mmCIF file of C-alpha atoms in Angstrom:
data_model
loop_
_atom_site.group_PDB
_atom_site.id
_atom_site.type_symbol
_atom_site.label_atom_id
_atom_site.label_comp_id
_atom_site.label_asym_id
_atom_site.label_seq_id
_atom_site.Cartn_x
_atom_site.Cartn_y
_atom_site.Cartn_z
ATOM 1 C CA MET A 294 204.408 41.522 22.396
ATOM 2 C CA GLU A 295 200.953 39.954 22.401
ATOM 3 C CA GLU A 296 198.633 41.762 24.807
ATOM 4 C CA THR A 297 195.998 39.025 25.225
ATOM 5 C CA TYR A 298 195.692 35.300 24.695
ATOM 6 C CA LYS A 299 193.368 32.462 25.632
ATOM 7 C CA PHE A 300 194.353 29.629 27.969
ATOM 8 C CA THR A 301 192.767 26.703 29.797
ATOM 9 C CA HIS A 302 192.093 27.679 33.407
ATOM 10 C CA ALA A 303 190.276 24.537 34.579
ATOM 11 C CA PRO A 304 190.052 21.045 33.035
ATOM 12 C CA GLY A 305 187.077 19.554 31.277
ATOM 13 C CA ILE A 306 185.901 16.265 29.765
ATOM 14 C CA GLY A 307 183.687 15.996 26.703
ATOM 15 C CA GLU A 308 182.367 12.963 24.883
ATOM 16 C CA ILE A 309 180.887 12.249 21.460
ATOM 17 C CA ILE A 310 179.673 9.086 19.736
ATOM 18 C CA GLU A 311 180.471 8.408 16.083
ATOM 19 C CA LYS A 312 179.146 5.174 14.565
ATOM 20 C CA LYS A 313 179.153 3.505 17.982
ATOM 21 C CA SER A 314 182.766 4.531 18.724
ATOM 22 C CA ARG A 315 183.156 6.600 21.920
ATOM 23 C CA PHE A 316 185.525 9.553 21.771
ATOM 24 C CA ILE A 317 186.328 11.002 25.202
ATOM 25 C CA ALA A 318 188.277 14.281 25.194
ATOM 26 C CA SER A 319 190.136 15.171 28.383
ATOM 27 C CA VAL A 320 191.435 18.744 28.452
ATOM 28 C CA ALA A 321 193.824 20.178 31.053
ATOM 29 C CA PRO A 322 195.935 23.295 31.672
ATOM 30 C CA VAL A 323 199.710 22.714 31.412
ATOM 31 C CA LYS A 324 202.668 25.067 31.667
ATOM 32 C CA THR A 325 205.548 22.728 30.808
ATOM 33 C CA GLU A 326 206.197 19.671 28.656
ATOM 34 C CA GLU A 327 206.670 17.645 31.847
ATOM 35 C CA GLU A 328 203.186 18.594 33.038
ATOM 36 C CA ALA A 329 201.732 17.699 29.640
ATOM 37 C CA LEU A 330 203.418 14.302 29.562
ATOM 38 C CA LYS A 331 202.304 13.557 33.128
ATOM 39 C CA PHE A 332 198.714 14.407 32.241
ATOM 40 C CA ILE A 333 198.869 12.255 29.114
ATOM 41 C CA GLU A 334 200.305 9.301 31.059
ATOM 42 C CA GLY A 335 197.545 9.642 33.631
ATOM 43 C CA CYS A 336 194.871 9.491 30.946
ATOM 44 C CA ARG A 337 196.482 6.452 29.362
ATOM 45 C CA LYS A 338 196.548 4.647 32.702
ATOM 46 C CA GLN A 339 192.928 5.545 33.360
ATOM 47 C CA HIS A 340 191.856 4.333 29.904
ATOM 48 C CA TRP A 341 194.303 1.453 29.574
ATOM 49 C CA ASP A 342 191.655 -0.658 27.850
ATOM 50 C CA ALA A 343 190.862 1.883 25.101
ATOM 51 C CA SER A 344 191.602 1.344 21.422
ATOM 52 C CA HIS A 345 193.600 4.574 21.208
ATOM 53 C CA ASN A 346 194.666 7.508 23.380
ATOM 54 C CA CYS A 347 195.603 10.236 20.929
ATOM 55 C CA THR A 348 197.245 13.407 22.185
ATOM 56 C CA ALA A 349 198.088 17.024 21.449
ATOM 57 C CA PHE A 350 199.421 19.930 23.447
ATOM 58 C CA THR A 351 200.661 23.482 22.975
ATOM 59 C CA ILE A 352 202.719 25.502 25.430
ATOM 60 C CA GLY A 353 203.744 29.156 25.464
ATOM 61 C CA ARG A 354 202.037 32.381 24.456
ATOM 62 C CA ARG A 355 203.561 32.048 20.985
ATOM 63 C CA HIS A 356 202.879 28.286 20.801
ATOM 64 C CA GLN A 357 206.630 27.715 21.198
ATOM 65 C CA LEU A 358 206.190 24.009 21.928
ATOM 66 C CA THR A 359 203.622 21.806 20.199
ATOM 67 C CA ARG A 360 203.386 18.017 20.050
ATOM 68 C CA CYS A 361 200.808 15.489 18.857
ATOM 69 C CA SER A 362 200.425 11.739 18.475
ATOM 70 C CA ASP A 363 198.069 9.500 16.478
ATOM 71 C CA ASP A 364 198.683 6.563 18.879
ATOM 72 C CA GLY A 365 198.142 3.914 16.216
ATOM 73 C CA GLU A 366 195.402 5.622 14.205
ATOM 74 C CA PRO A 367 196.223 6.209 10.509
ATOM 75 C CA ALA A 368 198.857 8.938 10.182
ATOM 76 C CA GLY A 369 197.450 12.443 10.274
ATOM 77 C CA THR A 370 193.904 11.448 11.271
ATOM 78 C CA ALA A 371 193.997 12.150 15.015
ATOM 79 C CA GLY A 372 196.880 14.004 16.663
ATOM 80 C CA ARG A 373 197.365 16.661 14.021
ATOM 81 C CA PRO A 374 193.645 17.472 13.666
ATOM 82 C CA MET A 375 193.459 17.702 17.463
ATOM 83 C CA LEU A 376 196.396 20.118 17.539
ATOM 84 C CA ASP A 377 194.869 22.097 14.678
ATOM 85 C CA VAL A 378 191.765 22.716 16.812
ATOM 86 C CA LEU A 379 193.893 24.125 19.641
ATOM 87 C CA LEU A 380 195.881 26.304 17.251
ATOM 88 C CA GLY A 381 192.796 27.326 15.299
ATOM 89 C CA GLU A 382 191.050 28.416 18.509
ATOM 90 C CA ASP A 383 194.355 30.055 19.533
ATOM 91 C CA ILE A 384 194.249 28.413 22.961
ATOM 92 C CA HIS A 385 197.586 28.201 24.771
ATOM 93 C CA ASP A 386 199.076 26.158 27.623
ATOM 94 C CA THR A 387 196.688 23.299 27.012
ATOM 95 C CA ALA A 388 196.898 19.517 26.618
ATOM 96 C CA VAL A 389 194.189 17.218 25.319
ATOM 97 C CA VAL A 390 193.850 13.452 25.167
ATOM 98 C CA VAL A 391 191.111 11.902 23.051
ATOM 99 C CA THR A 392 190.379 8.349 24.104
ATOM 100 C CA ARG A 393 188.655 6.130 21.551
ATOM 101 C CA TYR A 394 186.709 2.998 22.340
ATOM 102 C CA PHE A 395 186.169 1.321 18.971
ATOM 103 C CA GLY A 396 182.551 0.595 18.180
ATOM 104 C CA GLY A 397 183.057 -1.926 15.388
ATOM 105 C CA THR A 398 182.551 0.368 12.373
ATOM 106 C CA LEU A 399 185.449 1.912 10.455
ATOM 107 C CA LEU A 400 185.157 5.659 9.999
ATOM 108 C CA GLY A 401 187.661 6.184 7.200
ATOM 109 C CA THR A 402 190.331 8.866 7.245
ATOM 110 C CA GLY A 403 187.922 11.761 6.751
ATOM 111 C CA GLY A 404 185.584 10.425 9.416
ATOM 112 C CA LEU A 405 188.426 10.054 11.886
ATOM 113 C CA VAL A 406 189.649 13.609 11.298
ATOM 114 C CA ARG A 407 186.129 14.951 11.882
ATOM 115 C CA ALA A 408 185.544 12.785 14.958
ATOM 116 C CA TYR A 409 188.805 13.682 16.715
ATOM 117 C CA SER A 410 188.363 17.376 15.877
ATOM 118 C CA LYS A 411 184.778 17.351 17.111
ATOM 119 C CA ALA A 412 185.786 15.573 20.330
ATOM 120 C CA VAL A 413 188.408 18.239 21.113
ATOM 121 C CA GLN A 414 185.866 20.991 20.482
ATOM 122 C CA GLU A 415 183.470 19.321 22.913
ATOM 123 C CA GLY A 416 186.222 18.944 25.496
ATOM 124 C CA LEU A 417 187.064 22.640 25.227
ATOM 125 C CA ARG A 418 183.400 23.513 25.722
ATOM 126 C CA GLN A 419 183.445 21.609 29.002
ATOM 127 C CA ALA A 420 186.716 23.176 30.190
ATOM 128 C CA VAL A 421 187.100 26.723 31.524
ATOM 129 C CA ILE A 422 188.802 28.853 28.875
ATOM 130 C CA LEU A 423 189.796 32.363 29.938
ATOM 131 C CA LYS A 424 191.537 35.287 28.283
ATOM 132 C CA LYS A 425 194.763 36.480 29.829
ATOM 133 C CA HIS A 426 195.524 40.206 29.483
ATOM 134 C CA ARG A 427 198.818 42.004 29.797
ATOM 135 C CA GLY A 428 198.050 44.923 32.054
ATOM 136 C CA THR A 429 199.508 47.720 34.126
ATOM 137 C CA ARG A 430 198.592 48.576 37.684
ATOM 138 C CA LEU A 431 197.356 52.161 37.884
ATOM 139 C CA TYR A 432 197.076 53.991 41.203
ATOM 140 C CA ILE A 433 194.443 56.733 41.285
ATOM 141 C CA HIS A 434 194.059 59.293 44.049
ATOM 142 C CA THR A 435 191.106 61.656 43.806
ATOM 143 C CA ASP A 436 188.721 63.695 45.945
ATOM 144 C CA TYR A 437 185.051 62.862 46.307
ATOM 145 C CA ASN A 438 183.959 65.666 43.978
ATOM 146 C CA ASP A 439 185.697 63.953 41.057
ATOM 147 C CA PHE A 440 185.128 60.366 42.176
ATOM 148 C CA GLY A 441 181.888 60.003 40.205
ATOM 149 C CA LYS A 442 183.657 60.938 36.979
ATOM 150 C CA VAL A 443 186.422 58.450 37.712
ATOM 151 C CA GLN A 444 183.880 55.711 38.472
ATOM 152 C CA TYR A 445 182.086 56.405 35.227
ATOM 153 C CA LEU A 446 185.225 56.071 33.117
ATOM 154 C CA LEU A 447 186.338 52.879 34.867
ATOM 155 C CA GLY A 448 182.850 51.400 34.557
ATOM 156 C CA GLN A 449 182.723 52.068 30.843
ATOM 157 C CA ASP A 450 185.693 49.774 30.274
ATOM 158 C CA LYS A 451 184.827 47.371 33.134
ATOM 159 C CA LEU A 452 188.347 47.669 34.523
ATOM 160 C CA PRO A 453 189.190 45.404 37.483
ATOM 161 C CA ILE A 454 189.716 47.164 40.828
ATOM 162 C CA LEU A 455 192.368 45.477 42.972
ATOM 163 C CA SER A 456 191.994 47.629 46.071
ATOM 164 C CA SER A 457 190.292 50.779 47.298
ATOM 165 C CA ALA A 458 190.523 53.074 50.311
ATOM 166 C CA TYR A 459 187.977 55.696 51.320
ATOM 167 C CA THR A 460 189.214 58.255 53.854
ATOM 168 C CA ASP A 461 189.172 62.024 53.396
ATOM 169 C CA SER A 462 189.789 61.179 49.710
ATOM 170 C CA VAL A 463 189.643 58.075 47.506
ATOM 171 C CA SER A 464 192.552 55.849 46.503
ATOM 172 C CA LEU A 465 192.165 53.069 43.946
ATOM 173 C CA GLU A 466 194.436 50.434 42.488
ATOM 174 C CA ILE A 467 193.144 49.186 39.147
ATOM 175 C CA LEU A 468 194.326 47.017 36.282
ATOM 176 C CA VAL A 469 194.444 48.506 32.811
ATOM 177 C CA PRO A 470 195.296 46.687 29.570
ATOM 178 C CA CYS A 471 198.702 48.058 28.533
ATOM 179 C CA ALA A 472 197.403 49.269 25.177
ATOM 180 C CA ALA A 473 194.655 51.287 26.883
ATOM 181 C CA LEU A 474 196.770 52.918 29.612
ATOM 182 C CA SER A 475 197.709 56.172 27.900
ATOM 183 C CA GLY A 476 194.163 56.776 26.649
ATOM 184 C CA LEU A 477 192.635 56.149 30.065
ATOM 185 C CA MET A 478 195.092 58.445 31.809
ATOM 186 C CA ARG A 479 194.334 61.165 29.302
ATOM 187 C CA ASN A 480 190.579 60.762 29.803
ATOM 188 C CA LEU A 481 190.918 60.764 33.597
ATOM 189 C CA THR A 482 193.044 63.889 33.460
ATOM 190 C CA ASP A 483 190.560 65.643 31.185
ATOM 191 C CA ALA A 484 187.516 64.574 33.227
ATOM 192 C CA THR A 485 188.957 65.777 36.533
ATOM 193 C CA GLY A 486 190.681 68.868 35.199
ATOM 194 C CA GLY A 487 194.025 67.386 36.099
ATOM 195 C CA ARG A 488 193.138 67.063 39.776
ATOM 196 C CA ALA A 489 193.299 63.264 39.943
ATOM 197 C CA GLU A 490 196.742 61.915 40.810
ATOM 198 C CA LEU A 491 197.708 59.044 38.500
ATOM 199 C CA GLU A 492 200.683 56.760 39.048
ATOM 200 C CA PRO A 493 201.358 53.784 36.753
ATOM 201 C CA GLY A 494 202.812 50.720 38.490
ATOM 202 C CA ASP A 495 204.317 47.475 37.291
ATOM 203 C CA THR A 496 202.969 45.249 34.528
ATOM 204 C CA CYS A 497 201.500 41.796 34.981
ATOM 205 C CA TRP A 498 199.194 39.297 33.310
ATOM 206 C CA TYR A 499 195.674 38.923 34.594
ATOM 207 C CA ALA A 500 192.374 37.227 33.842
ATOM 208 C CA VAL A 501 188.860 37.624 35.186
ATOM 209 C CA SER A 502 186.751 34.598 36.131
ATOM 210 C CA LYS A 503 183.251 35.164 37.500
ATOM 211 C CA GLU A 504 184.293 38.588 38.819
ATOM 212 C CA GLU A 505 187.388 37.058 40.488
ATOM 213 C CA ILE A 506 190.662 38.655 39.418
ATOM 214 C CA LEU A 507 193.469 36.168 38.738
ATOM 215 C CA LEU A 508 196.987 37.606 38.735
ATOM 216 C CA PHE A 509 199.996 36.034 37.031
ATOM 217 C CA GLU A 510 203.628 37.030 37.193
ATOM 218 C CA GLU A 511 205.153 38.551 34.078
ATOM 219 C CA ASP A 512 207.362 35.527 33.430
ATOM 220 C CA GLU A 513 204.482 33.041 33.807
ATOM 221 C CA ALA A 514 203.087 33.961 30.431
#
């Protein structure tokens, strides 16, 4: 099972100009085909007067569902290049609509491919793209004599702390990438001489945005 993958957390809109044609890329997070189609329909209604509203989306952590449309542009010059950008960047659960307002100059097939690809890249730059990790909750109970060693190890890997309690001892709940769990537990045991109590919990998916921890259920990924 994949342990990490990128996804769109917040939407974004980017715009480029190619030979007086405007290409507006609207990017949004989606979890289902229904959400993707609703987003696409909304963009088409907003830009009803555009020359084209070309689309692409990918859903699932293994890109199980992908769709694209040229919306009247020459076959293979818009939708597929747009989808290729999403797949090439390995960004999941994302839909994009590139709206074109024709500027009077033909771009040719190669020019169209470059323009639609470039527009998607700009849209992604304006969106919030995060990395989702598959992690395990780890509960740590330690005394204050060993707490500094525990802090040092957690700080090295910048592991998110979900909760903490400071009484006559210290209790922490942290998130650890699944692949790193056994190594961290071994290091904590060695550093504290086996005195720290370590209890793995359930697994989940999580992301970190500006020091905010975002939790996702296992089946949401």
